Coordinates of C-alpha atoms and ligand atoms in Angstrom, one line a residue:
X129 CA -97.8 -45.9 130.2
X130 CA -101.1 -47.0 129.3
X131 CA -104.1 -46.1 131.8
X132 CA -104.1 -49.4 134.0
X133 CA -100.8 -48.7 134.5
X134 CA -101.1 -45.4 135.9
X135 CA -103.6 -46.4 138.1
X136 CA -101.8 -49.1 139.1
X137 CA -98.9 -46.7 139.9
X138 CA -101.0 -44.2 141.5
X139 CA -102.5 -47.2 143.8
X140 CA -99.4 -48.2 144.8
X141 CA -97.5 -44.8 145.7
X142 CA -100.6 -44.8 147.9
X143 CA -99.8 -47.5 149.6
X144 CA -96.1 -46.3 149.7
X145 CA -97.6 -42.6 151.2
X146 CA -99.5 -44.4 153.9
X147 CA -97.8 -45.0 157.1
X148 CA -98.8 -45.2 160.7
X149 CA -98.4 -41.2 161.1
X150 CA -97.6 -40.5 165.2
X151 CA -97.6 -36.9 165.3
X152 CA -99.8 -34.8 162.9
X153 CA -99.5 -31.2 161.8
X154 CA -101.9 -29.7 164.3
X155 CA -102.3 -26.4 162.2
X156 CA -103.4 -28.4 158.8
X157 CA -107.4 -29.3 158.9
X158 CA -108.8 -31.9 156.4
X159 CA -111.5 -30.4 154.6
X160 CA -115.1 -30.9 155.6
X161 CA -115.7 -32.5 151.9
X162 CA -112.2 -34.6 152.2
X163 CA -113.6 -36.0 155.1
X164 CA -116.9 -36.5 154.1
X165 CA -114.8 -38.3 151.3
X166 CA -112.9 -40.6 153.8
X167 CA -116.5 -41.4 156.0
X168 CA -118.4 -42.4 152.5
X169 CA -115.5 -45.3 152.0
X170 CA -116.2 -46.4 155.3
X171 CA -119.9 -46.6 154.3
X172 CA -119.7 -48.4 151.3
X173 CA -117.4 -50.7 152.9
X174 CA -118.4 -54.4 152.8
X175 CA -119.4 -56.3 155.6
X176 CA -120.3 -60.1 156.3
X177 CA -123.9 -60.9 155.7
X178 CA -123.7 -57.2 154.8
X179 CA -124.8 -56.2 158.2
X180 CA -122.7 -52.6 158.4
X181 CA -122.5 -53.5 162.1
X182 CA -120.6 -50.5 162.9
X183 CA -120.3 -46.6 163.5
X184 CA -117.7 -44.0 163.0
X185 CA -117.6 -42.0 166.2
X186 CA -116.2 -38.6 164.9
X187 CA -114.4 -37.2 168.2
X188 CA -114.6 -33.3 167.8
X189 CA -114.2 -32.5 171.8
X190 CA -111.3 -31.6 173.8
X191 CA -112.2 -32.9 176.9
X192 CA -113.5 -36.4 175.8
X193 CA -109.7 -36.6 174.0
X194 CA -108.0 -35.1 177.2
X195 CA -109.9 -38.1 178.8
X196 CA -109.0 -40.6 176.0
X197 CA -105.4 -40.0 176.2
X198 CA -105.3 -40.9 179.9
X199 CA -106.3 -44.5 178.6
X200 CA -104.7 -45.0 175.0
X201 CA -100.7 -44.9 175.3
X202 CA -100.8 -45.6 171.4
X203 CA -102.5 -42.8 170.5
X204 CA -100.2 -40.1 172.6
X205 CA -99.2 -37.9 169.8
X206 CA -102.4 -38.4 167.8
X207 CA -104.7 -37.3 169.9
X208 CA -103.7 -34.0 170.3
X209 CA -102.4 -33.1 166.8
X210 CA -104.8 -35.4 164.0
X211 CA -107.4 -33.4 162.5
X212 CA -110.2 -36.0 163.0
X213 CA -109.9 -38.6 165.4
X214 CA -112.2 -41.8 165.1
X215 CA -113.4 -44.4 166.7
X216 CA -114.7 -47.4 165.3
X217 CA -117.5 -49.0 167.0
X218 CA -118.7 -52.1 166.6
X219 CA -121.9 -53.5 166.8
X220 CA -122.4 -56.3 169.7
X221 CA -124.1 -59.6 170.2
X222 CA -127.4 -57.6 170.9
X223 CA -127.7 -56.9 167.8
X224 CA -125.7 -59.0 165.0
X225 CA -126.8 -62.4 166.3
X226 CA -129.4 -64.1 163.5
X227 CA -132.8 -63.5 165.6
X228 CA -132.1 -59.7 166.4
X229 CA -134.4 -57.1 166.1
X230 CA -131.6 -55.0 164.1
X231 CA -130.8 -57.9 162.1
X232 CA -134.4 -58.1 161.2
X233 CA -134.8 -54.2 160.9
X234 CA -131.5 -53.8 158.5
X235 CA -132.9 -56.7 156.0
X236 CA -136.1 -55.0 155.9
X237 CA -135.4 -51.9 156.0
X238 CA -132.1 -51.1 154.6
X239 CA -131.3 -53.6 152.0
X240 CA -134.9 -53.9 151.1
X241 CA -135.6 -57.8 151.7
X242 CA -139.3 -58.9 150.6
X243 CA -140.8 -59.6 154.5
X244 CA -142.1 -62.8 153.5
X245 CA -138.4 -64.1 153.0
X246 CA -136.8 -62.7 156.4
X247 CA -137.8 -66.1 158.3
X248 CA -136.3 -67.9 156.0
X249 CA -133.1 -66.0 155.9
X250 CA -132.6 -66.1 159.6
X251 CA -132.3 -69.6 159.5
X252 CA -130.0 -69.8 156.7
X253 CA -127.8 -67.1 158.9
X254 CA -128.2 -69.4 162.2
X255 CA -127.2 -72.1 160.8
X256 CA -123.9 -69.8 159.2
X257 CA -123.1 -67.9 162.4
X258 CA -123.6 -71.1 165.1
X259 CA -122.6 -73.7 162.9
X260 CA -120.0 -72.9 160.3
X261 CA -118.4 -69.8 162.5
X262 CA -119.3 -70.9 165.6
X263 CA -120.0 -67.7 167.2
X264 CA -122.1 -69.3 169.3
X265 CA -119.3 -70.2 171.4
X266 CA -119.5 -66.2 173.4
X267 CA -120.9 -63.5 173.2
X268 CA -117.2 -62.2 173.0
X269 CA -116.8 -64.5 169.1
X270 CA -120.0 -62.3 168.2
X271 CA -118.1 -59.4 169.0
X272 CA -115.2 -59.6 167.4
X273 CA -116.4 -60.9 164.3
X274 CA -118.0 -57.3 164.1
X275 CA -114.7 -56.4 164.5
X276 CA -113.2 -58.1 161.9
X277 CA -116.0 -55.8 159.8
X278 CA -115.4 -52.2 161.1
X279 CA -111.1 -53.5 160.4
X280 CA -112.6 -53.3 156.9
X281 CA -113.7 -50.1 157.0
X282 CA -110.8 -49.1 158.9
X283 CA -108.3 -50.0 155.6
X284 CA -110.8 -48.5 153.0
X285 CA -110.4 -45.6 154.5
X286 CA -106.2 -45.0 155.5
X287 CA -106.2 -46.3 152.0
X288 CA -109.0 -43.6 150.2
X289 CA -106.8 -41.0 152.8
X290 CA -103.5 -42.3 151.3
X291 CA -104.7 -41.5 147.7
X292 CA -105.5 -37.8 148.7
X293 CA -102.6 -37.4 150.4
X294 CA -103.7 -37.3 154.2
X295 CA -102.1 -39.7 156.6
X296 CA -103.4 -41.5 159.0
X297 CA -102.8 -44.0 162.1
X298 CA -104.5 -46.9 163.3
X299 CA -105.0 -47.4 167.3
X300 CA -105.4 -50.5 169.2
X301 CA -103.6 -49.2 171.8
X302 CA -105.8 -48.4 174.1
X303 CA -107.3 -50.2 177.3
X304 CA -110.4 -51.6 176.1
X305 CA -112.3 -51.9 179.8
X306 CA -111.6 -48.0 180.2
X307 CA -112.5 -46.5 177.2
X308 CA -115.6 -48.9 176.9
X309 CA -117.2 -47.7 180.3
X310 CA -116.1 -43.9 179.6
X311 CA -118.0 -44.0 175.9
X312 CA -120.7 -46.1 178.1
X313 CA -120.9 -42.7 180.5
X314 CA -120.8 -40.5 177.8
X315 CA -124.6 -42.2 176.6
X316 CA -122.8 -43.0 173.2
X317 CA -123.0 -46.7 173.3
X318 CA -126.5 -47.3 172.3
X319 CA -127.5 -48.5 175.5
X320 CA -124.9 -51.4 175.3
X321 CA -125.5 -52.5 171.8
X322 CA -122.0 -50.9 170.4
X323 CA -118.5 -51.8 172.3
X324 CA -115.0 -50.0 170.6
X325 CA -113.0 -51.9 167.5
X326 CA -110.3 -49.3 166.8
X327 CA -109.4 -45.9 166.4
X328 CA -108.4 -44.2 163.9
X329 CA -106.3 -40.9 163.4
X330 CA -106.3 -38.4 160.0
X331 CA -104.4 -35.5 159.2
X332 CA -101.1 -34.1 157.5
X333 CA -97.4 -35.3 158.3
X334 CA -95.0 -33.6 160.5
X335 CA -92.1 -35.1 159.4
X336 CA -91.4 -37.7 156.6
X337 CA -91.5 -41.6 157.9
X338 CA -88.1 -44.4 157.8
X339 CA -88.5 -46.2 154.6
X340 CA -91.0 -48.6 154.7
X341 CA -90.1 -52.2 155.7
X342 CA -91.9 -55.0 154.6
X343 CA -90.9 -59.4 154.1
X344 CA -91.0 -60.1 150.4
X345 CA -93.6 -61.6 148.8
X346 CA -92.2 -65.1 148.6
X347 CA -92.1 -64.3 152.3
X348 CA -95.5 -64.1 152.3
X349 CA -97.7 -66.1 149.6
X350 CA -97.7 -70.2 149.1
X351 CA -99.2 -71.0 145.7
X352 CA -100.8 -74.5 145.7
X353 CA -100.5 -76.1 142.7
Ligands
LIG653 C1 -104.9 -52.6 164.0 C2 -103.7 -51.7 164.2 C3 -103.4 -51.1 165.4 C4 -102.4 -50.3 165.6 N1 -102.2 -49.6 166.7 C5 -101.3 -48.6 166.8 C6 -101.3 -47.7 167.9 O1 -102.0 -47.9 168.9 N2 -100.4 -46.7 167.9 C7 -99.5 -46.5 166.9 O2 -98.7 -45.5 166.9 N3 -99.5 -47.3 165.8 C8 -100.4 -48.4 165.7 N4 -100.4 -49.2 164.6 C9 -99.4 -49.0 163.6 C10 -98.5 -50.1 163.3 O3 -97.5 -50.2 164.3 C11 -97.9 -50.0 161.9 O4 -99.0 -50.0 160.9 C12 -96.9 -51.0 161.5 O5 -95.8 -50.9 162.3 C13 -96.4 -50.9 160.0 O6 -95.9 -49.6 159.8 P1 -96.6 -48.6 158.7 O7 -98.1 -48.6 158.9 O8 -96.0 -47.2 158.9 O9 -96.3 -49.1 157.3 C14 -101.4 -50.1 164.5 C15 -101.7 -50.8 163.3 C16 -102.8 -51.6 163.1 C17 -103.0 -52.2 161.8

């Protein structure tokens, strides 16, 4: 086997490991540096326009999960055995819409744009998010095209876990309303600026998973010729 190969292989068993893990191994712990590992894919994840409009809420406390559980039937057997429970937040229309102050703030300061161009860039991006995406539409099409971003992030990172063997589960479900107003309570919202994407669960098998079931790729993909 030459080395694209292995990788190749190795990539792929990856993708094999991975599955939607429902009950973790409450006594295994991801190391702090595996995790750290796992949060710095979600970082460098990319994002449209490149706005990162999201945040990794790292859930380290009984009570708020005690509370979460009450209001996310699919995360029943995550919750109280995954060694780091996430939620992905996403960034609303307060701040990813062309003209906001963070959009203004994150081109300036974060990806360095020269000031003199930022005017100019807003209107190329309101022309892109009112015209061509038509986010315009609601506030709620603002939102969930941050939500397409943090989804993303969400797959870098069960993927990065997958290759270091830890598993992990995605969570939609969850009532939205109910976990929106008890992060709102809990002052971790940013004042309204962030609402909830997904969650996401990591940690170590109990038990081996059914053999994965997939449609086959003819299933799946039309070339057009
Ligand atoms: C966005 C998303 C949300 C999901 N929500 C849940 C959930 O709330 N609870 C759960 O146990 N599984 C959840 N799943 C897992 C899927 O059911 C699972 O990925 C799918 O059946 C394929 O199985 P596999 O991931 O084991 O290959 C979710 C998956 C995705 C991608």
């Amino acid at each position: 086997m030459n080395n694209d190969t292995n990788a190749k292989a190795s990539i792929l068993d990856a993708f094999q490991f991975r599955h939607a893990t429902k009950q973790f191994d409450s006594s295994k712990k991801i190391s702090a540096d595996d995790f750290d590992f796992i949060l710095e894919t979600a970082r460098l994840s990319p994002s449209s326009i490149g706005l990162e409009p999201w945040k990794f809420l790292v859930v380290d406390n009984s009570d708020l999960k005690d509370k979460l559980k009450q209001m996310a039937p699919g995360a029943q057997g995550q919750l109280d055995s995954a060694s780091h429970f996430v939620i992905i937040l996403a960034r609303n229309i307060k701040d990813v819409k062309y003209d906001s102050d963070y959009v203004k703030n994150h081109y300036t300061n974060v990806k360095n744009f020269p000031v003199e161009l930022i005017d100019q860039m807003q209107q190329k991006y309101k022309a892109f998010q009112e015209v061509d995406m038509n986010l315009a539409e609601s506030d709620r099409a603002f939102f969930d095209w941050s939500c397409k971003q943090c989804y993303i992030a969400l797959a870098n990172m069960m993927t990065a876990a997958a290759q270091m063997g830890i598993d992990s589960c995605p969570i939609e479900g969850f009532h939205y309303q109910k976990v929106t107003d008890l992060l709102d309570k809990e002052g971790l919202l940013e004042d309204g600026h962030l609402g909830v994407a997904v969650m996401v669960a990591f940690g170590y098998r109990v038990q081996d998973p059914l053999p994965k079931t997939r449609k086959s790729i003819e299933d799946i993909v039309h070339w057009v010729k």
